[in-house]
PDB file of C-alpha atoms in Angstrom:
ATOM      1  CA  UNK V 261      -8.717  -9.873  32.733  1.00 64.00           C
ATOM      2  CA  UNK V 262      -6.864 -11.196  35.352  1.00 81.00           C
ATOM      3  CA  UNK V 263      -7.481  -8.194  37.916  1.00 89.00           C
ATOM      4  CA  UNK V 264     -11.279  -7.756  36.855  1.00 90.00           C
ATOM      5  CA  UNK V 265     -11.883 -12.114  37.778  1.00 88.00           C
ATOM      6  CA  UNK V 266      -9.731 -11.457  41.025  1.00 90.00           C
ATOM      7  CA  UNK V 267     -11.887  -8.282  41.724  1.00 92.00           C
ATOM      8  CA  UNK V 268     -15.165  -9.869  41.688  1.00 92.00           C
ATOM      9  CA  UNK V 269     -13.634 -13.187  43.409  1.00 91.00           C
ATOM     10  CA  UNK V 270     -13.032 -10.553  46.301  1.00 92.00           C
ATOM     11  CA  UNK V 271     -15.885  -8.569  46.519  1.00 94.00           C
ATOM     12  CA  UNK V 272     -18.431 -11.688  46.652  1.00 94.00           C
ATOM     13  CA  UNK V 273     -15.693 -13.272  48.857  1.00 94.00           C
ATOM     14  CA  UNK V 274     -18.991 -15.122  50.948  1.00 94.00           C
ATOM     15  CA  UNK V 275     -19.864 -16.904  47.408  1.00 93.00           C
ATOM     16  CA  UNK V 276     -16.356 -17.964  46.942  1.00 94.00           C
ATOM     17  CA  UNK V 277     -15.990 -19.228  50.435  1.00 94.00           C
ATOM     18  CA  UNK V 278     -18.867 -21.035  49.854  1.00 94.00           C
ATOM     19  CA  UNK V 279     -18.120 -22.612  46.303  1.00 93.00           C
ATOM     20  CA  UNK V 280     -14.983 -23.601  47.271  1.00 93.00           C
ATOM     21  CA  UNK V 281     -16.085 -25.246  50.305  1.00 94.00           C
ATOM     22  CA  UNK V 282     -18.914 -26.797  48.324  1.00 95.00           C
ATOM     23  CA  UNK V 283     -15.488 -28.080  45.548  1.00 93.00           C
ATOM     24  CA  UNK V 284     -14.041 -29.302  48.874  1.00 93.00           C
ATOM     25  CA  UNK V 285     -16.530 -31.713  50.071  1.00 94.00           C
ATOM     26  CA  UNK V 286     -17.073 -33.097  46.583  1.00 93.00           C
ATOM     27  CA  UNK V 287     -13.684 -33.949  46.739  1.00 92.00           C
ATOM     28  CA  UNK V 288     -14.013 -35.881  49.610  1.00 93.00           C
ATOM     29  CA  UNK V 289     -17.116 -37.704  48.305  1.00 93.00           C
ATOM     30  CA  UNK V 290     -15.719 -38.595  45.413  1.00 93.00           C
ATOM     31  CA  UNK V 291     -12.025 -39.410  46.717  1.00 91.00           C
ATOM     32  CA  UNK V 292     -10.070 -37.670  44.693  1.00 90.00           C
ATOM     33  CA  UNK V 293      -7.026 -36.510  45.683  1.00 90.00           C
ATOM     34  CA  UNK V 294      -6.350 -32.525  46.994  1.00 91.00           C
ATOM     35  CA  UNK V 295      -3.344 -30.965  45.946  1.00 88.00           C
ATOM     36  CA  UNK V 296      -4.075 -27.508  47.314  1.00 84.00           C
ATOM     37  CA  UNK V 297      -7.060 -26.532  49.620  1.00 81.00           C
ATOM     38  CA  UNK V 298      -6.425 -22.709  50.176  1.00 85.00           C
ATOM     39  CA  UNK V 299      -9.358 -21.242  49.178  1.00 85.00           C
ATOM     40  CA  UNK V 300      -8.818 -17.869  48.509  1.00 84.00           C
ATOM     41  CA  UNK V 301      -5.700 -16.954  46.026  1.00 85.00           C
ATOM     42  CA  UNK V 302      -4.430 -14.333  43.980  1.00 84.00           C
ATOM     43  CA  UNK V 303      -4.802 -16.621  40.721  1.00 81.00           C
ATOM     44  CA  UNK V 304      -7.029 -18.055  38.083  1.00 82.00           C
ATOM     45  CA  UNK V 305      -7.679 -21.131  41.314  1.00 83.00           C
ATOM     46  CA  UNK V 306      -9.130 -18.280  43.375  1.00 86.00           C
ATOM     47  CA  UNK V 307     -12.332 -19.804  45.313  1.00 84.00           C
ATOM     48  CA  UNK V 308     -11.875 -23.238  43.479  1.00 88.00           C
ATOM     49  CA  UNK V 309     -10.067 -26.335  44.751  1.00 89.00           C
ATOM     50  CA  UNK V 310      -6.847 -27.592  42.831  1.00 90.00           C
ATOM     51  CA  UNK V 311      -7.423 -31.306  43.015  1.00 90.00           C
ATOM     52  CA  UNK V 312      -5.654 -34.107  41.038  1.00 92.00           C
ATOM     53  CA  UNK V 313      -6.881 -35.172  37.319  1.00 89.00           C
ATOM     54  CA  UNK V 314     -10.500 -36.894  37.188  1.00 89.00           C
ATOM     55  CA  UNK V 315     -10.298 -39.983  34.828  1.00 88.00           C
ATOM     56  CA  UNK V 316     -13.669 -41.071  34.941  1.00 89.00           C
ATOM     57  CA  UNK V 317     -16.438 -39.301  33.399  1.00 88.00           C
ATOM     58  CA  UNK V 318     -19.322 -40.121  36.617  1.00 89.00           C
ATOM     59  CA  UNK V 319     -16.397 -38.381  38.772  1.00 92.00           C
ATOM     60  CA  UNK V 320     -16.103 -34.893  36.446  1.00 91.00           C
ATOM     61  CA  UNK V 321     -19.795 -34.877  36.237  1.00 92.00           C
ATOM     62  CA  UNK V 322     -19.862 -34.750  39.723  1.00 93.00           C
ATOM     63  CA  UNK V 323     -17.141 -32.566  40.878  1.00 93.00           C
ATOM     64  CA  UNK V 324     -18.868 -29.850  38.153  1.00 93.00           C
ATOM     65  CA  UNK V 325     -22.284 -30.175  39.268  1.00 95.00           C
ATOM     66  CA  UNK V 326     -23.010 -30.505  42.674  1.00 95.00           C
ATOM     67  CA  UNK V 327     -20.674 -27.754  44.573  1.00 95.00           C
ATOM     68  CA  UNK V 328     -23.309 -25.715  41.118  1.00 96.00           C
ATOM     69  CA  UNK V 329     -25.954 -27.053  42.567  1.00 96.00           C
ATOM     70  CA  UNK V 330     -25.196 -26.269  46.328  1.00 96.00           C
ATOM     71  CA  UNK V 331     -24.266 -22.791  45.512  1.00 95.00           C
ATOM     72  CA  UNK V 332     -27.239 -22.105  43.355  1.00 96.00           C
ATOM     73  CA  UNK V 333     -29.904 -22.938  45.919  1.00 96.00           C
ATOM     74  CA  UNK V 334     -28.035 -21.170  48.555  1.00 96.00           C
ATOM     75  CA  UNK V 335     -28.109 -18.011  46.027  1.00 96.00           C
ATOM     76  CA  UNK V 336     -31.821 -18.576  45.048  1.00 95.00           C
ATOM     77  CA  UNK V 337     -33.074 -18.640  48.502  1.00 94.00           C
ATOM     78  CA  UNK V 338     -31.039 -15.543  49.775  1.00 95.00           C
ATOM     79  CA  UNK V 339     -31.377 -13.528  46.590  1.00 95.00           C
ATOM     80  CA  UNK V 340     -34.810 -14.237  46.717  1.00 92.00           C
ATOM     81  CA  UNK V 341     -35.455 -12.797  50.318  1.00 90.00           C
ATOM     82  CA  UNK V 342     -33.315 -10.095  49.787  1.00 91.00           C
ATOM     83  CA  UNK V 343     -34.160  -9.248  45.940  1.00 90.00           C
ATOM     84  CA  UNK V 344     -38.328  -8.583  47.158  1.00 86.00           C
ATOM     85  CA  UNK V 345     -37.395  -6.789  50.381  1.00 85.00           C
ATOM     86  CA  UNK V 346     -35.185  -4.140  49.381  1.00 87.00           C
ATOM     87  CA  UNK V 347     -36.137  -3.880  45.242  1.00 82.00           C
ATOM     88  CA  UNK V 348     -39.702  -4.062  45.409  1.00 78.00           C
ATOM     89  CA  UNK V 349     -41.375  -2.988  48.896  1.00 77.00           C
ATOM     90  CA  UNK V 350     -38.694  -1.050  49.133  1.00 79.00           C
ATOM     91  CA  UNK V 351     -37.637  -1.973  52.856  1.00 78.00           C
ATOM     92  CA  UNK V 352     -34.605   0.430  53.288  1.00 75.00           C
ATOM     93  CA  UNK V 353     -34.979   1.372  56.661  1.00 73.00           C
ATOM     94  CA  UNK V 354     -36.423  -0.260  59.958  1.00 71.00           C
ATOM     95  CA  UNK V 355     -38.834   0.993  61.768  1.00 71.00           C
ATOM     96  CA  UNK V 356     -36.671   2.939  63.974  1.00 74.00           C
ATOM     97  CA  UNK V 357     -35.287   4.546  61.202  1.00 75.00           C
ATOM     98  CA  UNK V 358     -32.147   2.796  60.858  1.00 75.00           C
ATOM     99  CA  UNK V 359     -30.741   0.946  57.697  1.00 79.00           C
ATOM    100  CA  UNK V 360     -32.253  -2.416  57.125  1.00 82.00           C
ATOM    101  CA  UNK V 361     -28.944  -4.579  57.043  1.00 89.00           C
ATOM    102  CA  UNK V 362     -30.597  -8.140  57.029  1.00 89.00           C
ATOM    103  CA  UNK V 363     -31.848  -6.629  53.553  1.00 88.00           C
ATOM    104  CA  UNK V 364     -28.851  -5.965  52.327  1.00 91.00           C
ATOM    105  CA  UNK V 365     -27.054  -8.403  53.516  1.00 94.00           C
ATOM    106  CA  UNK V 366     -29.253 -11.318  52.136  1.00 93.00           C
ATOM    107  CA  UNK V 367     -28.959  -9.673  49.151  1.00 94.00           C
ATOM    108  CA  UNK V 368     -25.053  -9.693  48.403  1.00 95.00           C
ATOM    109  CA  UNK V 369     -25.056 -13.159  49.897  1.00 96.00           C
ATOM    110  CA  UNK V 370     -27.071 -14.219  47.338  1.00 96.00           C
ATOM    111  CA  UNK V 371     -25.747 -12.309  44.564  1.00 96.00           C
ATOM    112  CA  UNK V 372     -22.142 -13.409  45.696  1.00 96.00           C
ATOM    113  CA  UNK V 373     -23.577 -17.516  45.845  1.00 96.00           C
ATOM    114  CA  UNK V 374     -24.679 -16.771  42.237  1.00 96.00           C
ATOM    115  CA  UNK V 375     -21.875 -15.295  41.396  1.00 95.00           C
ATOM    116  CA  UNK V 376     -19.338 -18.038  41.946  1.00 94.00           C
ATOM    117  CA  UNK V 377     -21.762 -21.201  40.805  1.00 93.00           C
ATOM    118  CA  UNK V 378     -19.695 -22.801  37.655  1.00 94.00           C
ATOM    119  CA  UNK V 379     -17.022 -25.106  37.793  1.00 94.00           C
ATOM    120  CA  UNK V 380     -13.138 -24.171  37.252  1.00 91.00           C
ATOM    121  CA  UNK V 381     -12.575 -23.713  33.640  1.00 92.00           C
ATOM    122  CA  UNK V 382     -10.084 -26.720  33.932  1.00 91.00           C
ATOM    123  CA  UNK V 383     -13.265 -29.154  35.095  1.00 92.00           C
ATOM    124  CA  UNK V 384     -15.383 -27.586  32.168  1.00 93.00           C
ATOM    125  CA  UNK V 385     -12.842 -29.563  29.825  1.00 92.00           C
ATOM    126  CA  UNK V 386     -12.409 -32.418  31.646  1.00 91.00           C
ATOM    127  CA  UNK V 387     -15.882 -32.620  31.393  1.00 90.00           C
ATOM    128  CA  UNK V 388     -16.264 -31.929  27.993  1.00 91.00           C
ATOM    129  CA  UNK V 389     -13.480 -34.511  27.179  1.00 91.00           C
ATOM    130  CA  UNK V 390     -14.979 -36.921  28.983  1.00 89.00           C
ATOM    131  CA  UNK V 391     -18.568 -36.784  27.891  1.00 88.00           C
ATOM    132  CA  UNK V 392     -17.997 -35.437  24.108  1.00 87.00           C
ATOM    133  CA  UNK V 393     -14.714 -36.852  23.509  1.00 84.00           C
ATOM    134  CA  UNK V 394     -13.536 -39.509  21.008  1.00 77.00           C
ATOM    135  CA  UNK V 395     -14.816 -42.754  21.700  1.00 74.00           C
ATOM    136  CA  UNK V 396     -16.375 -41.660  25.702  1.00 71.00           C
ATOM    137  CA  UNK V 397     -19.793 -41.624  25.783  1.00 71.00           C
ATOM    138  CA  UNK V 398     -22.723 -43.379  23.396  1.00 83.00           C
ATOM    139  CA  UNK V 399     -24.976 -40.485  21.389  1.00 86.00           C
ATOM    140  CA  UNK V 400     -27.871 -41.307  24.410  1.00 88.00           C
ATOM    141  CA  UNK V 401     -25.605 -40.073  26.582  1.00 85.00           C
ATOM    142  CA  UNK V 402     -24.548 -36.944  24.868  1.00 86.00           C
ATOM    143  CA  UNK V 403     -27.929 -35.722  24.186  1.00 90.00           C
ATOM    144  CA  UNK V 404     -29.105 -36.367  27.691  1.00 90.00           C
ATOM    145  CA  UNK V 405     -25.684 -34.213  29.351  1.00 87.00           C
ATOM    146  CA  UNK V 406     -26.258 -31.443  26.371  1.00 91.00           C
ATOM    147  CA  UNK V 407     -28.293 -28.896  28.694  1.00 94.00           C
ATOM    148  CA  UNK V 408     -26.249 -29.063  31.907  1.00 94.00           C
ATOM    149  CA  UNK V 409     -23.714 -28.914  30.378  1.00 93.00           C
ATOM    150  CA  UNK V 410     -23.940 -26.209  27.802  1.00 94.00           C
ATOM    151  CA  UNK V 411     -24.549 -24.275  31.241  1.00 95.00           C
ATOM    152  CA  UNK V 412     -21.678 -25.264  33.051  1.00 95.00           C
ATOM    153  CA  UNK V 413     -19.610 -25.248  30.607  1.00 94.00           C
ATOM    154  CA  UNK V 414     -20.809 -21.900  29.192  1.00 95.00           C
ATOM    155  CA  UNK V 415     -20.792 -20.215  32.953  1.00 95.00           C
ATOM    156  CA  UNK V 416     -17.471 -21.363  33.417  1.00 94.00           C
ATOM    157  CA  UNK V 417     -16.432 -19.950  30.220  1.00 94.00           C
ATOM    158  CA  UNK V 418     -18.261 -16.157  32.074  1.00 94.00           C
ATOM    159  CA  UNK V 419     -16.784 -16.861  35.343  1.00 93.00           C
ATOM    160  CA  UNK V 420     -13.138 -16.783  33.823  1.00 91.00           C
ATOM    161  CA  UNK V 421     -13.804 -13.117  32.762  1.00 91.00           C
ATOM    162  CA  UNK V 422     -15.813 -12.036  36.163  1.00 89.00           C
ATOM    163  CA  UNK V 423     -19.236 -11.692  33.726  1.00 93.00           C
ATOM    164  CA  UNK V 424     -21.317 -13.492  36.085  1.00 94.00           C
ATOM    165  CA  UNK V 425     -21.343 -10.819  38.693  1.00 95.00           C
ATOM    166  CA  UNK V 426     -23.418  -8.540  35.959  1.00 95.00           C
ATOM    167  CA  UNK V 427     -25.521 -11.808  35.335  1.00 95.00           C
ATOM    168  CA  UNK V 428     -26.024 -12.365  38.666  1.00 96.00           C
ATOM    169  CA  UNK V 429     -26.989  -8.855  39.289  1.00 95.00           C
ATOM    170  CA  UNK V 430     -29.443  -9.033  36.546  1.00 95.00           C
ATOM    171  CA  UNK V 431     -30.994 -12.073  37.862  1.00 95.00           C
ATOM    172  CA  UNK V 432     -31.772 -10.554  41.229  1.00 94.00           C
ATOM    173  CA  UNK V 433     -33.504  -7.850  39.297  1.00 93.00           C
ATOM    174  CA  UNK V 434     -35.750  -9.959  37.388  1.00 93.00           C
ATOM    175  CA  UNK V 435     -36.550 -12.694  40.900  1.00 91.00           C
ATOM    176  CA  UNK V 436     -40.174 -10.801  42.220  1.00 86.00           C
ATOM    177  CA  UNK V 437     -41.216 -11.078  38.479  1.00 84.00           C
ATOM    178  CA  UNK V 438     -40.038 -14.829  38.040  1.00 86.00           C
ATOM    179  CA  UNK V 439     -41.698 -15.526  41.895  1.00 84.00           C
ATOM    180  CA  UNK V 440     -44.721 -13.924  41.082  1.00 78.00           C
ATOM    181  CA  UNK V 441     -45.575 -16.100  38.606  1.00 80.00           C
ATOM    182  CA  UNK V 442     -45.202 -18.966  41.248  1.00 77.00           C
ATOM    183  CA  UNK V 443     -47.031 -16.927  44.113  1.00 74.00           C
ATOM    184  CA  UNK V 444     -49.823 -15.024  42.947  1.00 70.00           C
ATOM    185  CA  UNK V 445     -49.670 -13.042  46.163  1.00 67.00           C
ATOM    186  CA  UNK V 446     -46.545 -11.468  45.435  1.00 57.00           C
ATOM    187  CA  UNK V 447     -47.686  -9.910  42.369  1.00 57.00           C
ATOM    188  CA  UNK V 448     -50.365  -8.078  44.586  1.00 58.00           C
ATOM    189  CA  UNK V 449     -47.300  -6.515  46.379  1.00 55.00           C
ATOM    190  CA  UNK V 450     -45.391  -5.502  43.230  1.00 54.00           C
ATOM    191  CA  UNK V 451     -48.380  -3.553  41.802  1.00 53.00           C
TER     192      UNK V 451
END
């Protein structure tokens, strides 16, 4: 499973720039201590940051959610463009005749931010340990953290096998039917 994570790592190599460089910066928000900053490698630590342990639960909350939250609205907005332009008017080609790029391009960047949103597996524990482990957190606590993290935790769990890229795919499929119920408009084009 190694080869098929690495595979996808590569081909949405913008998304992993971009997720790593989004695990970077909450690094050095938080403080915590880098151990190794290469962002692209040919292991399980490919497009993640290997940083030192995180002992406090605030810290693993943080260093899980926002580089997922940077990397999903980046993804949204560029899936979005690209998802109605070349799926559903069907912008292939430029007036001239030539293929639209900008199309296609906004397209894979999104897919590829999507793609690479969830934490490190490693995080996704220390996470978990911190929030549902013996004695961490009261039951107010727990209950509140249960949705975000059931989806970190569970898209971390895809990410390790390179499922996200089919999720992510899927998504941009199903984005001019999820906008069109926010902009009436669009649904007038989609007809």
């Amino acid at each position: 499973m190694r080869i098929v994570y690495l595979a996808v790592k590569y081909i949405t190599v913008i998304g992993t720039f971009l997720q790593a460089f989004f695990e970077h910066l909450t690094c050095r928000v938080y403080e915590i201590l880098i151990e190794d900053g290469r962002y692209l490698r040919q292991n399980e630590m490919c497009g993640h940051i290997e940083h030192e342990i995180i002992r406090k639960r605030a810290t693993a909350f943080g260093m899980c959610f926002f580089p997922f939250l940077f990397n999903l609205l980046v993804g949204l907005v560029t899936v979005s463009a690209g998802a109605v332009n070349v799926y559903y008017l069907g912008e292939f080609f430029t007036a001239k005749g030539f293929p639209h790029f900008l199309n296609f391009l906004l397209l894979w960047v999104g897919i590829s931010a999507l793609t690479n949103l969830f934490p490190q597996w490693e995080d996704a524990l220390t996470l978990k340990e911190q929030i549902y482990g013996k004695g961490k957190s009261n039951l107010f606590i727990k209950i509140i953290a249960a949705p975000i993290f059931g989806i970190l935790y569970g898209g971390a769990y895809l990410q390790r096998y390179g499922l996200t890229l089919i999720t992510s795919v899927a998504f941009s499929f199903a984005v001019p039917y999820i906008l069109s119920t926010f902009v009436p408009t669009l649904y007038g084009w989609i007809k």
